[in-house]
Every structure is written in C-alpha cells, then in structure tokens.
Amino acid sequence: MKALSGHDTASSDLEKFGTTDKLMLARNDSDLVQDITTDCSVVASLCAITQYASDHGGQASMLEAVMSPYDAAKGHPLVSENGKYIFRMQFNGTFRKVTIDDRLPASKSRALFVVDRQNPYLLWPALLEKAYLKLHGGYDFPGSNSGTDLWVLTGWIPEQVFIQSDETDLGLVWTRSKGAFERGHVMITLGTGRLTSEEETLLGLAGQHDYAVLKLEVDSNGVRRMLVKNPWCDGLVWRGHGLGSVSETTRSPTTGTFWIDFEDVVQYYESLYLNWDPSLFNYRQDHHLNWVLPKKATSHSLASNPQYAMVPEEDGTVWILLNRHIQDAELDIIRRKRQSVSTALKDADNAGNAKQGAAPTFQSGTTMPNDVGFITIYVFSVDGKRVQLPDRPRWIKRAPLIDSPQTLVCFEARRAVPYTIVVAQSGLPLPSYSFTLSFFSSASLVIGSALEMLAHQYEVLGEWSRATAGGSVASPDFVLNPQYALIIPKPTPLSLLLDAEADDVPVRVDLVWARGQRVASLAVRDLVVSSGEYQRGCALATVTPRTPLSSAASSPTAPHMSGSVSSGNGSGSAGFGSGVVDAGTYTVVVSTFERAQLTRYTLRVGSAVPIELRTIPAEDSGKLRTSLEPLMLTFDRTSRSGHGECLGDGDECELRAYAVLNARLNTRVSLIVQAVERRAHNVYTATAAAAAAASTIALRVSIERMTPGSSRRIGDVIATTGDGEFLDMTVAGLRTGDSTLGRASPQQGRDLTMPCFRVVMEMRKGRRLPNVGIRVDILSSDRVEAQPWVEF
C-alpha cells in the first residue's frame, strides 16, 4: 500500500503527482480502466458516473453529494490534508458514512488499480473504489453487478432488465431508456452472460463482464446503437457487424470503446442495468425488516413471508425496491464459489484452452453466483390482506426473480385501493436476512403490516411416512393418509393450506363430510371443499366470502353476504352462497398423488372463529389385525370344483361362504374387505387393478352370531357392509363399523351356553378373475382366530 497524499509524505507526493487540481480535476475526457481487481462492475459504474458528470454539469453534479473534502466553489474534490476521506454511500438500507485513508494499492504496471488514462494523476476514482470495496470486505472483492454498484455509489434506483427474455418489450425498453438517458434521468450499463473462449475471441466480448453505456443514438439509416466501454485495461472490443471500435473508426484514444447495434446488444448481452434518479419521485419511504426464513415444510407458500399493506392517496406511479442486506457469511459463499470457478478455468487454461487477448472470465466478477439465492416482490390487490399462494389470487405485478441484492417492481397504483406487497425468496442459503423495502411514489402512500384474511390460524406439522403415505383416492391405501377431525363451533370462512417439504411431490387437501371419522374413499358428494388437482409442493382449499372481510358487512353470519368456494383449480363439490362452512365436525384428508411419497408437511387452517383440530388415529390403531385367506374368484363354467354355483364370463352366479371365528365374548371387531392380486410366492396385495377387475362383483360381508345346535343357516347379523345392501367393489374396499361379539340378550341367572361367530361373504354377478380374490381383514380389541372358508 502506498500513501499518495497527506501524512508525512504529502509534500513529495504532491510534487510528484502535481497540484490538487491535477489530482482531483479531470482536464481531458475521462478514460477509466480497471487493472487487477475483480471489480469490472465498479469501474463500469465509475465510467457511467464520469460520463453522466460530463454530459450533465461536470463532476459537481455527482461528487459533491458523496465525497468530502470537496470544493463547492471550484466544483471538484480536494486533497485531504490529513489523508482522510469520507464518502456517503447507500448500503444495507441507509446512507452510510464510509471513512478511508489515502493509502492505495498499486500494481506493477500502473500507479493505481483503477486509473484514468487521459488524466493519469486523477485520484478520486481510486479513492471512491476503495471506499466501495471497504463495504464489501476489501480488495478481495467477490463480485457484483453495475446496477447494484451504482445504487451503492450514488443512491440511484437500480432496475435490471433481462433483455433476452421473451417477456421483455425491446421497443419499449429502447424508447424508455433513450429518452431518460438524454434527459439525464438514468445511467445505463450492460452485463454479458457466460461465453466460451471461442465466442469471446470471435465477438470481442468478455463473458460475465460489465460495460458502461456512454451514448445512445439512432443513425441516419434508422439503426439504433449504443456507444459502449469495456473497463478492462487491455480488454476486447466488439468485432461484430456494428461500426466496430471507436478507436478504429474515429481514432478516439478512449480505451475499449465501441459502437454496437441495439439488436446485437439484445443478442449477445444478458442484462441491461438502468439506474434511475430518485429525485424523479416526490415521496420515499424505507421499511426495514428482519426475516427468519421459514422451515422447508412451509417454504412453498407465502404464509410466512413478510407482507405489507399499501394504500395510495392519489393515482400515480409506484416503484418498490427490495434490497437484501449483505452479510459476511454471504460474501464467504460467493468467494468460495468464485475460487472453485477460478480453479476450473485455470485447469482448462493449463489444458490448452487459454483465452487469447482478454482478461480471464474468473477475474471479471460481474455477477454473484446463484449460490446466494433469489429474491422477488409480488403485488396483489386483495384489500391489503395477507395472501398464502402467489397464484391464489393471481398477482397483478411481480418483480424479476433475481440473484442480485436488489429487485424492482413498477406499476400504476389507483387511489384508495389497498394493495398487498409480499417479499419472496428462493434458495437463500442463510437462516435469516435483513431487507429494506423502499417505496418511491408520485403521491403519498399509507403503508403498514398486512393483516390475516382470517383472524385465527392453526398449524399442524406432520409427515407422510411408509405407514401413512397412502397415495391418491385411486390407491387402495388412501385410508392410511394423515387425517384430522375439524370441529367448527360457528359458521365461518375457512382456508386449508397444505405445504410439503419436498419440491417435487404433488399434494392435495380435502375437507370431507365424515363427522370426524377416518375416510377410506372419496366421492364428489362427500367433499365440502377441495384443493382440486394435485399440485407440486403446495395446495390450498378455501371457502371465503366475496365481500372483503374487513368491510362492515363481512361478519361470517351476515345473512346478506355473498360468497364463493375457491377449490384449487375449480374442482370441488360445495357451493356456499354465504361463503362460510356451517358448524359441525368434518374430516380433513391430506394426500400425495403416489403411494410411498415420503416427506414432511405443514397443514395451516385459517378461520374467523376459534376451531379445534384433532388427529384421527389410524384405522388399525390400538387393534390387532387378523387376515383371512383370500377367497379367490376362479369360477368354473361347467363344474363346482371352484367356489360358486356356476359361472363364467358374464353369466349370473352366486357364492356364499363363511369362516368361523374363535374369539372371546365382548371383543370389539370390525371388517375391512378388499380386492387383492396374487403375485409371486403367493403374496396377496390390494391394488387398484385388482379392484377394477373385481368391480363387476356385487358383494356383501357380515358378522353373524350363531346358536350352537341351531338348524338355521343364517344367524343374527351383528355388523354388515353397506347397511346390508350388495355393493360393487371399490378401490378403497368395503368396511363395517365396530361391533361387539356378545350374547344375543341379557341372560337371567347363569347361562353356560356360548354363542359362536362367523364371517359370511356373499357375491353376485361374478366372472372369471384369474389371480384375483377377496380378502377380509379383522380388526379386533383382543386376539381372534379364523378358520378356513367353507361354502354353503
């Protein structure tokens, strides 16, 4: 490090470098270049600042507000007598005072790392660079982009335009940029994306590198073009179809400057950075926030995101800038990423792929790697209330999802309309962050925290495990899915938000008319409301009124309230004219599309009144399971060697069989009846295919009590499927309710006569079904044994 002014070397340094005017005032057109550090974005920003100063009133127009000491009368900075310089920079949510000394690093080839070739003794660019780099940990700069750098250096609002995006209106971008540039309202820089060595040599462009835009014009032939400067000291210049290097066409001594057609900019550059003069707006508000990022199981929704309500007092333009504060841990991540990229590129160079005539890509440091994650802003028109998903309801405006520290959304706001502003992220690696939301507007804004649409919110953490990941309703194991009893004491709007931890698992949530009992299957008539088709990561089902809940008429019990049911993609059976769910006990089912999709989840229930949410125990919870040998449906048309009286393809038939149970009195039992498929090694599995094959069979299964010695073929029915009716076999199977294996009636005195019990299966309308059978599982409170099936 070398002191260039002040301290005990002030006299010799001033004598060497010249007067204060020479050190701080550019006599010739500026030609700033970078030498060694990985701060092309910073030097490109300095080039944009000096060009702006040259076009719009000289250095005083920019430097007076950011640098001290400064001679306002002469319009340039002063050399500090004590070697101390103070800069005013916009950093991490506010303007900050950055103090540095005058000791500056020097390279072997030049006096300073950033130098003005037309004004070789000019000192203030290197001092400004040092102050900026001090905020980012020193000269080991991890990289940035020129839009961010100009925001820090000048406080001008950064906007990043992805010019290769199909959503970008390039004509509007040119018209808007050119007009504002000529009026002095914007500074413009450019950034390239990744380029191969061959592309860099062919095009004369450096990959992942920032450039300053010095002029915009339309020539006599109507061609739109830009005058662009590459800040690298020995950098490439454009070799494409435009006018080429300025030094080649006009013999300008300016380093690395060239004209390029706007169409070529669109094709070969990735980003257009626009930094706007904040004085264009009459009002500004800054809101600072700390955000502990949500756990993975709630990260697919917006329920835990910072949200603000904004109400404009007049119609007008509103710009909202989200600024992520820089942390040391984040800089470490970027440096590690840069080091790994640098090593890979050096290895490639050593293998004979070194680039010719350009600075290595790993030195350009243009953009922060994707390891730092992405941020964006959503704008909703939802009465200033909190939202849970970005597409329910649909946002009206969204900022680019971007890995830069800033992202900007611009829109025309209407007077007295309450908007909801949501901060969102994807892949941020650290557990918590600080942000600043800056609101720039032409009219005054009233801004506060967004309130919940429904006052009462309940969260349940759960998991689809091997025992509970039952799959969709098309799966025989649907009944295994986690289920909850929802107890609602008064009519209320309702929301059910299901958020899975895994990114790629489609999920669904259903509210079912089931009185808090476990659900084995679903039909449309059973649904109160549903999230509809399975959605990856997150699903939402709501019953909400059309009238905003914040209005005077928004009481859940107001008889005149209009309402609607919102159910995923439009599916769902209920139509609530009042937009409320009636008091009662319901069943909530959360499911994945496929069986055995394992992940954790969060279920979030919102309501206008206090509710109760209870886990429903598994179907066999606390019970013993006894499986009877499946009764195979291999009927024979001509003989009775198989089960059944006749049978074959499409013919009427009938089958009746029973299995005797050995059980103690007062044992509680219930039956599960399912179609199963015989696979290798006589393993029987309940499958949708087996259920489909057995769907032509009408079935009834009962538990009967028999009196010993009785000649009756039919006993007393204790429990039966389908209220005694014959039912078609479904994927979910058939079930009986709980019943007790007890005596027929209270006995007087001592009665030693013990009843016996049996399971009876009756089938109608069967057909030949190879390898398909009907299995009965007995769930019991005590041990039960079952004898083999017997036809009768």
PDB file of N, CA and C in Angstrom, residues 52 55-56 61-62 156 177-187 275-280:
ATOM      1  N   TYR A  52     -21.861  10.643 -17.065  1.00  0.00           N
ATOM      2  CA  TYR A  52     -23.010  11.448 -16.652  1.00  0.00           C
ATOM      3  C   TYR A  52     -22.541  12.841 -16.216  1.00  0.00           C
ATOM      4  N   ASP A  55     -21.754  14.909 -19.223  1.00  0.00           N
ATOM      5  CA  ASP A  55     -22.916  15.297 -20.021  1.00  0.00           C
ATOM      6  C   ASP A  55     -23.853  16.240 -19.293  1.00  0.00           C
ATOM      7  N   HIS A  56     -23.811  16.233 -17.953  1.00  0.00           N
ATOM      8  CA  HIS A  56     -24.845  16.950 -17.198  1.00  0.00           C
ATOM      9  C   HIS A  56     -24.228  17.784 -16.069  1.00  0.00           C
ATOM     10  N   SER A  61     -21.971  17.670 -10.271  1.00  0.00           N
ATOM     11  CA  SER A  61     -23.332  17.152 -10.272  1.00  0.00           C
ATOM     12  C   SER A  61     -23.445  15.824  -9.554  1.00  0.00           C
ATOM     13  N   MET A  62     -22.337  15.082  -9.412  1.00  0.00           N
ATOM     14  CA  MET A  62     -22.391  13.774  -8.757  1.00  0.00           C
ATOM     15  C   MET A  62     -21.542  13.728  -7.486  1.00  0.00           C
ATOM     16  N   TRP A 156     -28.883   5.914  -6.783  1.00  0.00           N
ATOM     17  CA  TRP A 156     -29.829   5.896  -7.890  1.00  0.00           C
ATOM     18  C   TRP A 156     -30.472   4.508  -7.980  1.00  0.00           C
ATOM     19  N   SER A 177     -35.396   3.982 -22.361  1.00  0.00           N
ATOM     20  CA  SER A 177     -34.012   4.206 -21.945  1.00  0.00           C
ATOM     21  C   SER A 177     -33.415   5.421 -22.644  1.00  0.00           C
ATOM     22  N   LYS A 178     -33.639   5.542 -23.943  1.00  0.00           N
ATOM     23  CA  LYS A 178     -33.024   6.629 -24.704  1.00  0.00           C
ATOM     24  C   LYS A 178     -33.559   7.990 -24.242  1.00  0.00           C
ATOM     25  N   GLY A 179     -34.878   8.082 -24.066  1.00  0.00           N
ATOM     26  CA  GLY A 179     -35.443   9.347 -23.640  1.00  0.00           C
ATOM     27  C   GLY A 179     -34.955   9.766 -22.270  1.00  0.00           C
ATOM     28  N   ALA A 180     -34.930   8.823 -21.343  1.00  0.00           N
ATOM     29  CA  ALA A 180     -34.483   9.137 -19.982  1.00  0.00           C
ATOM     30  C   ALA A 180     -32.996   9.447 -19.949  1.00  0.00           C
ATOM     31  N   PHE A 181     -32.196   8.744 -20.764  1.00  0.00           N
ATOM     32  CA  PHE A 181     -30.757   8.984 -20.800  1.00  0.00           C
ATOM     33  C   PHE A 181     -30.464  10.400 -21.294  1.00  0.00           C
ATOM     34  N   GLU A 182     -31.177  10.815 -22.318  1.00  0.00           N
ATOM     35  CA  GLU A 182     -30.941  12.160 -22.867  1.00  0.00           C
ATOM     36  C   GLU A 182     -31.365  13.258 -21.895  1.00  0.00           C
ATOM     37  N   ARG A 183     -32.354  12.965 -21.063  1.00  0.00           N
ATOM     38  CA  ARG A 183     -32.804  13.951 -20.080  1.00  0.00           C
ATOM     39  C   ARG A 183     -31.974  13.910 -18.807  1.00  0.00           C
ATOM     40  N   GLY A 184     -31.044  12.985 -18.699  1.00  0.00           N
ATOM     41  CA  GLY A 184     -30.210  12.875 -17.508  1.00  0.00           C
ATOM     42  C   GLY A 184     -30.897  12.206 -16.339  1.00  0.00           C
ATOM     43  N   HIS A 185     -31.905  11.378 -16.624  1.00  0.00           N
ATOM     44  CA  HIS A 185     -32.657  10.724 -15.565  1.00  0.00           C
ATOM     45  C   HIS A 185     -32.160   9.314 -15.256  1.00  0.00           C
ATOM     46  N   VAL A 186     -31.246   8.777 -16.065  1.00  0.00           N
ATOM     47  CA  VAL A 186     -30.821   7.398 -15.882  1.00  0.00           C
ATOM     48  C   VAL A 186     -29.367   7.241 -16.301  1.00  0.00           C
ATOM     49  N   MET A 187     -28.654   6.356 -15.613  1.00  0.00           N
ATOM     50  CA  MET A 187     -27.343   5.882 -16.041  1.00  0.00           C
ATOM     51  C   MET A 187     -27.499   4.428 -16.461  1.00  0.00           C
ATOM     52  N   ASN A 275     -30.126   2.690 -13.833  1.00  0.00           N
ATOM     53  CA  ASN A 275     -30.131   3.319 -12.508  1.00  0.00           C
ATOM     54  C   ASN A 275     -30.781   4.693 -12.624  1.00  0.00           C
ATOM     55  N   TRP A 276     -31.918   4.840 -11.921  1.00  0.00           N
ATOM     56  CA  TRP A 276     -32.791   5.998 -12.097  1.00  0.00           C
ATOM     57  C   TRP A 276     -32.583   7.023 -10.982  1.00  0.00           C
ATOM     58  N   ASP A 277     -32.660   8.275 -11.384  1.00  0.00           N
ATOM     59  CA  ASP A 277     -32.530   9.394 -10.450  1.00  0.00           C
ATOM     60  C   ASP A 277     -33.711   9.380  -9.470  1.00  0.00           C
ATOM     61  N   PRO A 278     -33.458   9.206  -8.173  1.00  0.00           N
ATOM     62  CA  PRO A 278     -34.577   9.150  -7.210  1.00  0.00           C
ATOM     63  C   PRO A 278     -35.337  10.465  -7.086  1.00  0.00           C
ATOM     64  N   SER A 279     -34.742  11.575  -7.561  1.00  0.00           N
ATOM     65  CA  SER A 279     -35.453  12.855  -7.489  1.00  0.00           C
ATOM     66  C   SER A 279     -36.626  12.908  -8.455  1.00  0.00           C
ATOM     67  N   LEU A 280     -36.796  11.881  -9.297  1.00  0.00           N
ATOM     68  CA  LEU A 280     -37.972  11.805 -10.167  1.00  0.00           C
ATOM     69  C   LEU A 280     -39.253  11.620  -9.368  1.00  0.00           C
TER      70      LEU A 280
END
